[in-house]
């Protein structure tokens, strides 16, 4: 169909009040890269109530807990199969000294969390407690080292403390503190946001420091973490460029940070709830920039690493709004609505399409901070729409991405923004099932999406849908189940063709039969 005909068809559809009809083709014959489970990683920083109160209550708390970690939150996180947790920061990491967080808790020094609200940091959660958490979750550990105020020696000794199976003094100190066997550290990062809170460095200066540090990060082969270089953010490509050139022999990959801000401005970011359609679509449009950020960073890395040996690790991403009224501005606490679930799903679909390069991401952050999975208030907790997006996408962890083509995908336009109405992703799980994820970004109109798999008749789809009447539908402690996924299915018609009616502002994940 040429563009004019398509335009005429679209106008006729609108005039008749009908829905647009897009067509998706899943090419199962040309499987792409495996979607690393770590793409679904989480980030837990010593920030606000992200750890203290949110997950850690201490072993003596009346809130039911295991080794100090609250059972309700851990139980809920297990259901979304959290594969990886990044800790202890963020900006906090570059002022964190690991020795403050080992040994008897009552003897640990109290520090000031200068980055986040100037509150006391008790150091009650340290290395051993963090590994208790990842053990409880069945997740891997991503530990972020301190380059900003630390040293090569301090990082080298932390890695030795965690991973050495020798009888060295540091390994024996770990044993004395209750852990005989080495901890498994999946990833270790050298600093965080070195261009900003991590030390205001240039990429060249950071590269030199990284080389020095990496040289001394010694661990037994089977316990050696993948070492990550801290990269750039937003539109700045210089970090990916310099780091992939300078560090390609000494790193697993380079991190990248991008936050979705409705207004695009750090001063006056926009509210988490009560927003109008202009900030719905600006949020969708801004989050879709993740696609070009990944494309551009990956292209720059291709110059020095055409075989894509290095990963691009988006180890901070998600929505960032103005904090909720009356809360500590340094705690970054925000509500979480259907819009956040749509943002999460759009980003998942982008990450899947770049599975070859993007092998790990960490949403910011797991509990009570920024785009959280869970919000707590004393002994209560609620699950956010973002939590449900993660839950619905579980089948994509470790699945093989499948190429898709989307024909006749209309644009959704409002307030001077234009975005594609449908975003989609498909993958084949290890047991051979094909899963399809669809997002309708249009908050006003459903869309019909025909599903084709060449060489196969698609008989039915079955799974779940997340949608609501309001753009800012969210859960509160008064109404904790206001928004949650519902069962969804569709069958082929008499003509043997299957079409999915995707509701307005919705996320759908289905198994295709
Ligand atoms: O996620 C909150 C903060 O955002 C992190 O500490 C920092 O790395 C980023 O700027």
Coordinates of C-alpha atoms and ligand atoms in Angstrom, one line a residue:
X1 CA 0.0 0.0 0.0
X2 CA 1.5 3.4 -0.9
X3 CA 1.6 6.3 1.5
X4 CA -1.4 8.2 0.0
X5 CA -3.6 5.1 0.1
X6 CA -2.5 4.4 3.7
X7 CA -3.4 8.0 4.6
X8 CA -6.8 7.8 3.0
X9 CA -7.5 4.5 4.8
X10 CA -6.4 6.0 8.1
X11 CA -8.8 9.0 7.6
X12 CA -11.7 6.6 6.7
X13 CA -11.0 4.6 9.8
X14 CA -11.0 7.7 11.9
X15 CA -14.1 9.1 10.3
X16 CA -15.9 5.8 10.9
X17 CA -14.8 5.8 14.5
X18 CA -13.0 2.5 13.8
X19 CA -9.7 1.3 15.1
X20 CA -6.5 1.1 13.1
X21 CA -5.4 -2.2 11.9
X22 CA -1.7 -3.0 12.0
X23 CA -0.1 -6.3 11.0
X24 CA 2.7 -8.0 12.7
X25 CA 4.8 -10.7 11.2
X26 CA 7.1 -12.8 13.4
X27 CA 10.0 -14.4 11.6
X28 CA 10.6 -17.6 13.5
X29 CA 13.0 -18.9 10.9
X30 CA 15.6 -16.3 11.7
X31 CA 16.1 -16.2 15.4
X32 CA 18.2 -13.3 16.8
X33 CA 20.3 -13.1 19.9
X34 CA 19.4 -14.5 23.3
X35 CA 17.8 -12.0 25.6
X36 CA 20.1 -12.2 28.6
X37 CA 18.1 -12.7 31.8
X38 CA 20.1 -9.8 33.3
X39 CA 18.3 -7.4 31.0
X40 CA 15.6 -7.6 33.7
X41 CA 18.0 -6.6 36.5
X42 CA 17.2 -4.3 39.4
X43 CA 19.0 -1.5 41.2
X44 CA 19.0 -1.0 45.0
X45 CA 20.9 2.0 46.3
X46 CA 21.4 3.3 49.8
X47 CA 18.9 6.1 49.0
X48 CA 15.8 7.1 50.9
X49 CA 13.8 4.1 51.9
X50 CA 15.1 2.0 49.0
X51 CA 16.9 -0.3 51.3
X52 CA 16.3 0.7 54.9
X53 CA 12.6 0.3 55.7
X54 CA 11.8 -0.7 52.1
X55 CA 13.5 -4.1 52.2
X56 CA 15.8 -4.2 55.2
X57 CA 14.1 -4.0 58.6
X58 CA 16.7 -5.8 60.6
X59 CA 16.4 -9.2 62.3
X60 CA 14.8 -7.8 65.4
X61 CA 11.9 -6.1 63.6
X62 CA 8.3 -7.1 64.2
X63 CA 7.9 -7.1 60.5
X64 CA 8.4 -10.7 59.5
X65 CA 11.8 -11.0 58.0
X66 CA 14.6 -13.4 57.2
X67 CA 18.1 -12.3 58.3
X68 CA 16.7 -8.8 58.4
X69 CA 15.1 -8.7 54.9
X70 CA 11.3 -8.4 54.9
X71 CA 9.6 -11.5 53.8
X72 CA 6.7 -9.8 52.0
X73 CA 8.9 -7.7 49.7
X74 CA 11.4 -10.6 49.1
X75 CA 8.4 -12.9 48.3
X76 CA 7.0 -10.5 45.8
X77 CA 10.4 -9.9 44.1
X78 CA 10.9 -13.6 43.8
X79 CA 7.7 -13.8 41.7
X80 CA 9.2 -11.5 39.1
X81 CA 12.3 -13.7 39.1
X82 CA 14.7 -10.8 39.7
X83 CA 17.9 -12.1 38.0
X84 CA 20.4 -9.5 39.2
X85 CA 20.7 -6.7 41.8
X86 CA 23.1 -3.7 41.5
X87 CA 24.3 -2.3 44.8
X88 CA 25.2 -0.1 46.8
X89 CA 24.8 2.8 44.3
X90 CA 24.7 5.0 42.2
X91 CA 26.2 8.1 43.5
X92 CA 26.3 6.5 46.9
X93 CA 28.9 3.9 45.6
X94 CA 31.5 6.5 45.2
X95 CA 31.4 7.5 48.9
X96 CA 31.0 3.9 50.2
X97 CA 33.9 2.2 52.0
X98 CA 33.2 -1.5 52.2
X99 CA 35.0 -2.0 55.5
X100 CA 32.3 0.2 57.2
X101 CA 29.8 -2.6 56.4
X102 CA 31.4 -5.7 57.8
X103 CA 31.7 -7.2 61.3
X104 CA 29.2 -6.8 64.2
X105 CA 26.5 -4.4 63.1
X106 CA 26.4 -2.5 66.4
X107 CA 30.1 -1.6 66.0
X108 CA 29.8 -0.3 62.4
X109 CA 30.5 3.4 61.9
X110 CA 27.6 5.8 61.3
X111 CA 28.2 8.0 58.3
X112 CA 26.3 10.7 56.6
X113 CA 24.6 9.9 53.2
X114 CA 25.8 13.1 51.6
X115 CA 24.2 12.4 48.2
X116 CA 20.7 11.5 49.4
X117 CA 19.1 13.7 52.0
X118 CA 22.1 14.0 54.4
X119 CA 20.6 11.3 56.6
X120 CA 22.5 8.9 58.9
X121 CA 23.9 5.8 57.2
X122 CA 24.1 3.1 59.8
X123 CA 26.0 0.7 57.6
X124 CA 23.6 -2.0 58.9
X125 CA 23.4 -3.3 55.3
X126 CA 26.9 -4.2 54.1
X127 CA 28.5 -6.9 52.0
X128 CA 27.2 -10.0 53.9
X129 CA 23.7 -8.6 54.2
X130 CA 23.6 -7.8 50.5
X131 CA 24.6 -11.3 49.6
X132 CA 21.9 -12.7 52.0
X133 CA 19.4 -10.6 50.0
X134 CA 20.6 -11.9 46.6
X135 CA 20.6 -15.5 48.0
X136 CA 17.0 -15.1 49.2
X137 CA 16.0 -13.7 45.8
X138 CA 17.9 -16.4 43.9
X139 CA 19.6 -13.5 42.0
X140 CA 23.1 -12.6 41.0
X141 CA 25.1 -9.8 42.5
X142 CA 26.3 -6.7 40.7
X143 CA 28.6 -4.8 43.1
X144 CA 29.6 -1.2 42.3
X145 CA 33.1 -0.2 43.4
X146 CA 34.2 3.2 44.8
X147 CA 36.5 5.0 42.4
X148 CA 35.5 8.6 43.4
X149 CA 36.7 8.6 47.0
X150 CA 38.2 5.1 47.0
X151 CA 41.4 3.6 45.6
X152 CA 42.7 0.7 43.5
X153 CA 43.8 -0.9 46.7
X154 CA 40.4 -0.6 48.4
X155 CA 38.6 -2.1 45.4
X156 CA 41.2 -4.8 45.0
X157 CA 40.9 -5.7 48.7
X158 CA 37.0 -5.8 48.5
X159 CA 37.2 -8.1 45.5
X160 CA 39.7 -10.3 47.4
X161 CA 37.5 -10.3 50.5
X162 CA 34.4 -11.4 48.5
X163 CA 36.0 -13.9 46.1
X164 CA 39.2 -15.4 47.5
X165 CA 39.2 -19.1 48.4
X166 CA 42.7 -18.8 49.8
X167 CA 43.8 -18.6 53.5
X168 CA 44.7 -14.9 53.1
X169 CA 43.9 -12.6 56.0
X170 CA 41.1 -11.0 54.1
X171 CA 39.5 -14.3 53.1
X172 CA 39.8 -15.4 56.7
X173 CA 38.2 -12.2 57.9
X174 CA 35.2 -13.0 55.6
X175 CA 35.1 -16.5 57.2
X176 CA 35.2 -14.9 60.7
X177 CA 32.3 -12.7 59.6
X178 CA 30.3 -15.8 58.8
X179 CA 30.9 -16.7 55.2
X180 CA 33.2 -19.6 54.5
X181 CA 32.9 -20.0 50.7
X182 CA 33.6 -17.0 48.4
X183 CA 30.7 -15.0 47.4
X184 CA 29.7 -15.1 43.7
X185 CA 30.1 -11.6 42.3
X186 CA 28.6 -11.7 38.8
X187 CA 29.6 -8.1 37.9
X188 CA 31.9 -5.5 39.5
X189 CA 31.8 -1.9 38.2
X190 CA 34.7 0.6 38.6
X191 CA 32.9 3.7 39.8
X192 CA 29.6 5.3 38.7
X193 CA 28.8 8.3 36.6
X194 CA 32.4 9.4 36.6
X195 CA 31.4 12.3 34.4
X196 CA 29.3 13.7 37.4
X197 CA 28.7 12.6 41.0
X198 CA 31.5 10.0 40.6
X199 CA 34.2 12.6 40.2
X200 CA 33.6 15.0 37.3
X201 CA 36.2 13.3 35.2
X202 CA 36.9 13.3 31.5
X203 CA 36.5 9.9 29.7
X204 CA 40.3 9.8 29.0
X205 CA 41.2 10.4 32.6
X206 CA 38.6 7.7 33.7
X207 CA 40.1 5.2 31.2
X208 CA 43.5 5.6 32.7
X209 CA 42.2 5.1 36.2
X210 CA 40.1 2.2 35.1
X211 CA 43.2 0.4 33.6
X212 CA 45.1 0.9 36.8
X213 CA 42.2 -0.4 39.0
X214 CA 41.4 -3.4 36.7
X215 CA 45.0 -4.5 36.8
X216 CA 44.7 -5.1 40.5
X217 CA 41.2 -6.7 40.6
X218 CA 42.4 -10.2 41.2
X219 CA 40.1 -13.1 41.8
X220 CA 40.3 -16.9 41.4
X221 CA 39.2 -17.7 37.8
X222 CA 35.9 -19.3 38.8
X223 CA 34.9 -16.4 41.0
X224 CA 36.2 -13.5 38.8
X225 CA 33.4 -11.0 38.3
X226 CA 32.8 -9.4 34.9
X227 CA 34.4 -6.0 35.2
X228 CA 32.4 -3.0 34.0
X229 CA 33.5 0.4 33.0
X230 CA 31.2 3.3 33.9
X231 CA 30.1 5.1 30.8
X232 CA 28.1 8.0 29.6
X233 CA 24.5 9.2 29.6
X234 CA 21.9 10.9 27.5
X235 CA 23.3 12.2 24.2
X236 CA 26.9 12.1 25.2
X237 CA 28.7 9.5 23.0
X238 CA 32.2 10.4 23.9
X239 CA 32.3 7.9 26.8
X240 CA 31.3 5.0 24.7
X241 CA 33.7 6.1 22.1
X242 CA 36.8 6.6 24.3
X243 CA 36.1 3.7 26.6
X244 CA 35.4 1.1 23.9
X245 CA 38.7 2.2 22.2
X246 CA 40.8 2.3 25.3
X247 CA 39.4 -0.5 27.4
X248 CA 38.3 -3.1 25.0
X249 CA 40.8 -5.6 26.2
X250 CA 40.2 -5.0 29.9
X251 CA 36.4 -4.7 30.2
X252 CA 33.2 -6.8 29.8
X253 CA 31.4 -3.6 28.7
X254 CA 30.4 -0.1 29.3
X255 CA 27.5 1.2 31.2
X256 CA 25.0 3.9 30.0
X257 CA 22.4 5.8 31.9
X258 CA 19.2 7.4 30.6
X259 CA 16.2 8.6 32.6
X260 CA 12.8 9.4 31.2
X261 CA 11.6 12.9 32.3
X262 CA 8.1 13.9 31.1
X263 CA 9.1 17.6 30.5
X264 CA 12.6 16.8 29.5
X265 CA 13.8 19.3 32.1
X266 CA 15.5 18.5 35.4
X267 CA 13.9 21.7 36.9
X268 CA 10.2 20.8 36.8
X269 CA 10.2 17.2 35.6
X270 CA 6.5 16.7 35.8
X271 CA 4.2 14.9 38.3
X272 CA 3.8 11.2 38.7
X273 CA 0.0 11.4 38.8
X274 CA -2.7 13.9 37.8
X275 CA -0.9 14.7 34.5
X276 CA -2.6 15.4 31.2
X277 CA -2.3 13.8 27.8
X278 CA 0.6 16.2 26.8
X279 CA 2.7 14.6 29.5
X280 CA 1.6 11.1 28.7
X281 CA 2.8 11.5 25.1
X282 CA 5.9 13.5 26.0
X283 CA 6.9 10.7 28.4
X284 CA 6.3 8.0 25.7
X285 CA 8.2 10.1 23.2
X286 CA 11.1 10.7 25.6
X287 CA 11.4 7.1 26.7
X288 CA 11.4 5.9 23.0
X289 CA 14.7 7.9 22.7
X290 CA 16.3 4.9 24.4
X291 CA 16.2 3.3 20.9
X292 CA 18.4 6.0 19.3
X293 CA 20.6 6.2 22.4
X294 CA 21.3 2.4 22.1
X295 CA 21.7 2.6 18.3
X296 CA 24.2 5.5 18.5
X297 CA 26.2 4.2 21.4
X298 CA 26.3 0.8 19.7
X299 CA 27.4 2.3 16.4
X300 CA 30.2 4.2 18.1
X301 CA 31.3 1.0 19.9
X302 CA 31.2 -0.9 16.6
X303 CA 34.1 1.3 15.4
X304 CA 36.4 -0.3 18.0
X305 CA 34.5 -3.5 18.6
X306 CA 32.8 -4.7 15.4
X307 CA 32.4 -8.2 16.8
X308 CA 30.3 -6.8 19.7
X309 CA 32.4 -8.5 22.3
X310 CA 31.7 -5.6 24.7
X311 CA 28.3 -5.2 26.2
X312 CA 26.4 -1.9 26.5
X313 CA 24.9 -2.1 30.0
X314 CA 22.0 0.3 30.7
X315 CA 22.5 0.0 34.4
X316 CA 20.3 2.9 35.3
X317 CA 17.0 3.8 33.5
X318 CA 13.4 4.5 34.2
X319 CA 11.1 7.5 34.9
X320 CA 12.1 10.4 37.1
X321 CA 9.4 12.7 38.3
X322 CA 9.1 15.6 40.8
X323 CA 9.0 14.0 44.2
X324 CA 5.7 13.5 46.0
X325 CA 4.6 16.5 48.0
X326 CA 5.7 16.5 51.6
X327 CA 8.5 13.9 51.1
X328 CA 12.2 14.4 51.5
X329 CA 13.5 15.7 48.1
X330 CA 16.6 13.6 48.6
X331 CA 14.6 10.4 48.8
X332 CA 13.4 10.5 45.2
X333 CA 10.0 9.0 46.1
X334 CA 7.4 9.0 43.4
X335 CA 4.1 7.2 42.6
X336 CA 3.9 4.7 39.8
X337 CA 1.1 4.5 37.3
X338 CA -0.1 2.7 34.2
X339 CA 2.2 5.2 32.3
X340 CA 5.2 3.7 34.1
X341 CA 4.2 0.2 33.0
X342 CA 4.0 1.4 29.4
X343 CA 7.4 3.0 29.8
X344 CA 8.9 -0.3 31.2
X345 CA 7.3 -2.4 28.4
X346 CA 8.5 0.0 25.6
X347 CA 12.0 -0.2 27.0
X348 CA 11.9 -4.0 27.3
X349 CA 10.9 -4.1 23.6
X350 CA 13.9 -1.9 22.7
X351 CA 16.3 -3.9 24.8
X352 CA 15.1 -7.1 23.1
X353 CA 15.8 -5.7 19.7
X354 CA 19.4 -5.0 20.7
X355 CA 19.9 -8.2 22.7
X356 CA 23.3 -8.7 21.0
X357 CA 24.8 -5.6 22.6
X358 CA 22.5 -4.9 25.5
X359 CA 23.1 -7.8 27.9
X360 CA 22.2 -6.2 31.2
X361 CA 20.1 -3.4 32.4
X362 CA 19.0 -2.2 35.9
X363 CA 15.8 -0.2 36.4
X364 CA 16.1 2.6 38.9
X365 CA 15.1 1.5 41.5
X366 CA 13.7 -1.7 43.1
X367 CA 11.7 -0.4 46.1
X368 CA 10.4 3.1 47.1
X369 CA 12.8 5.0 44.8
X370 CA 12.1 6.4 41.3
X371 CA 10.3 3.8 39.1
X372 CA 9.9 1.2 41.8
X373 CA 8.4 -2.3 41.7
X374 CA 7.2 -2.0 45.2
X375 CA 6.1 0.8 47.6
X376 CA 6.1 0.2 51.3
X377 CA 4.7 2.0 54.3
X378 CA 5.8 0.5 57.6
X379 CA 4.5 -3.1 57.6
X380 CA 2.4 -2.6 54.4
X381 CA 3.5 -3.0 50.8
X382 CA 1.9 -2.6 47.4
X383 CA 2.8 -3.7 43.9
X384 CA 3.1 -1.0 41.2
X385 CA 2.1 -1.2 37.6
X386 CA 5.8 -1.4 36.8
X387 CA 6.0 -4.6 38.9
X388 CA 3.3 -6.1 36.8
X389 CA 5.1 -5.2 33.6
X390 CA 8.1 -7.1 34.9
X391 CA 5.9 -10.0 35.9
X392 CA 4.3 -10.2 32.5
X393 CA 7.6 -10.2 30.7
X394 CA 9.2 -13.0 32.7
X395 CA 9.0 -15.4 29.8
X396 CA 11.4 -13.1 27.8
X397 CA 14.2 -13.7 30.3
X398 CA 16.7 -16.0 28.5
X399 CA 14.5 -16.4 25.5
X400 CA 15.7 -16.0 21.9
X401 CA 14.6 -12.8 20.3
X402 CA 12.7 -13.2 17.0
X403 CA 12.7 -10.5 14.3
X404 CA 9.3 -8.9 13.7
X405 CA 8.0 -6.5 11.0
X406 CA 5.1 -4.2 11.8
X407 CA 3.1 -3.1 8.8
X408 CA 0.7 -0.2 8.7
X409 CA 1.6 0.9 12.3
X410 CA -0.2 4.2 12.6
X411 CA 1.2 7.2 14.5
X412 CA -0.4 8.5 17.7
X413 CA -0.1 12.3 17.8
X414 CA -0.9 14.9 20.4
X415 CA 0.5 18.1 21.9
X416 CA 3.0 18.4 19.1
X417 CA 4.5 14.9 19.6
X418 CA 4.2 11.9 17.3
X419 CA 5.0 8.3 18.3
X420 CA 4.2 4.9 16.8
X421 CA 1.0 3.6 18.2
X422 CA 2.1 0.0 18.6
X423 CA 5.4 -1.3 19.9
X424 CA 6.0 -5.1 19.8
X425 CA 8.6 -7.8 20.6
X426 CA 8.6 -11.5 20.1
X427 CA 10.8 -14.3 21.4
X428 CA 11.0 -18.1 21.6
X429 CA 11.5 -19.6 25.1
X430 CA 13.7 -22.6 25.7
X431 CA 10.7 -24.9 25.7
X432 CA 9.9 -23.8 22.2
X433 CA 6.9 -21.4 22.9
X434 CA 6.6 -18.2 21.0
X435 CA 5.7 -15.1 23.1
X436 CA 4.5 -11.8 21.8
X437 CA 4.5 -8.5 23.7
X438 CA 2.4 -5.6 22.5
X439 CA 2.1 -2.0 23.8
X440 CA -0.6 0.5 22.6
X441 CA 0.8 3.9 23.3
X442 CA -2.4 5.6 22.3
X443 CA -4.4 6.4 25.5
X444 CA -7.6 7.1 23.5
X445 CA -8.0 4.3 21.0
X446 CA -7.7 0.5 20.8
X447 CA -5.8 -1.0 17.9
X448 CA -6.4 -4.2 15.9
X449 CA -3.1 -6.1 15.3
X450 CA -3.2 -9.0 12.9
X451 CA -0.5 -11.7 13.9
X452 CA 1.2 -13.8 11.2
X453 CA 3.9 -16.4 11.5
X454 CA 5.0 -17.4 8.0
X455 CA 4.6 -21.2 7.5
X456 CA 2.4 -21.6 10.6
X457 CA -1.3 -21.0 11.2
X458 CA -1.7 -18.9 14.3
X459 CA -4.7 -20.4 16.1
X460 CA -4.8 -18.6 19.4
X461 CA -3.0 -16.3 21.8
X462 CA -3.3 -16.5 25.6
X463 CA -1.7 -14.4 28.3
X464 CA -2.4 -11.2 30.2
X465 CA -3.2 -7.5 29.7
X466 CA -2.5 -4.5 31.8
X467 CA -4.7 -1.5 31.3
X468 CA -7.0 0.9 33.1
X469 CA -9.5 3.7 32.5
X470 CA -7.2 6.4 33.6
X471 CA -3.7 7.3 32.3
X472 CA -2.5 7.7 35.8
X473 CA -4.2 4.6 37.3
X474 CA -2.2 3.5 40.3
X475 CA -2.3 1.4 43.5
X476 CA -2.5 3.0 46.9
X477 CA -2.6 1.5 50.4
X478 CA -6.3 2.3 50.5
X479 CA -6.8 0.6 47.1
X480 CA -3.8 -1.7 46.6
X481 CA -5.4 -3.6 43.7
X482 CA -6.8 -0.7 41.7
X483 CA -4.6 -1.8 38.7
X484 CA -3.4 -5.3 38.0
X485 CA -3.2 -7.5 35.0
X486 CA -6.2 -9.5 33.7
X487 CA -6.4 -12.6 31.6
X488 CA -6.4 -12.1 27.9
X489 CA -6.9 -14.4 24.9
X490 CA -8.0 -14.3 21.3
X491 CA -8.7 -17.0 18.7
X492 CA -8.4 -17.1 14.9
X493 CA -11.5 -16.3 13.0
X494 CA -13.3 -18.6 10.4
X495 CA -10.9 -17.2 7.8
X496 CA -8.0 -18.7 9.8
X497 CA -6.6 -15.2 10.6
X498 CA -5.9 -14.0 14.1
X499 CA -6.2 -10.4 15.2
X500 CA -5.6 -9.0 18.6
X501 CA -7.6 -6.0 19.8
X502 CA -5.1 -4.1 22.0
X503 CA -7.0 -1.8 24.3
X504 CA -6.0 1.9 24.5
X505 CA -3.0 2.5 26.8
X506 CA -2.2 -1.2 27.4
X507 CA 0.5 -3.7 27.7
X508 CA -0.2 -7.3 26.5
X509 CA 2.0 -10.4 26.8
X510 CA 0.7 -13.6 25.2
X511 CA 1.9 -17.0 24.2
X512 CA 1.2 -17.7 20.6
X513 CA -0.2 -21.2 19.7
Ligands
LIG1 O1 19.2 6.5 40.6 C1 19.5 7.7 41.3 C2 20.8 8.3 40.9 O2 20.8 8.7 39.6 C3 22.0 7.4 41.0 O3 22.6 7.4 42.3 C4 23.0 8.1 40.1 O4 23.9 7.2 39.5 C5 22.1 8.7 39.0 O5 22.4 10.0 38.7

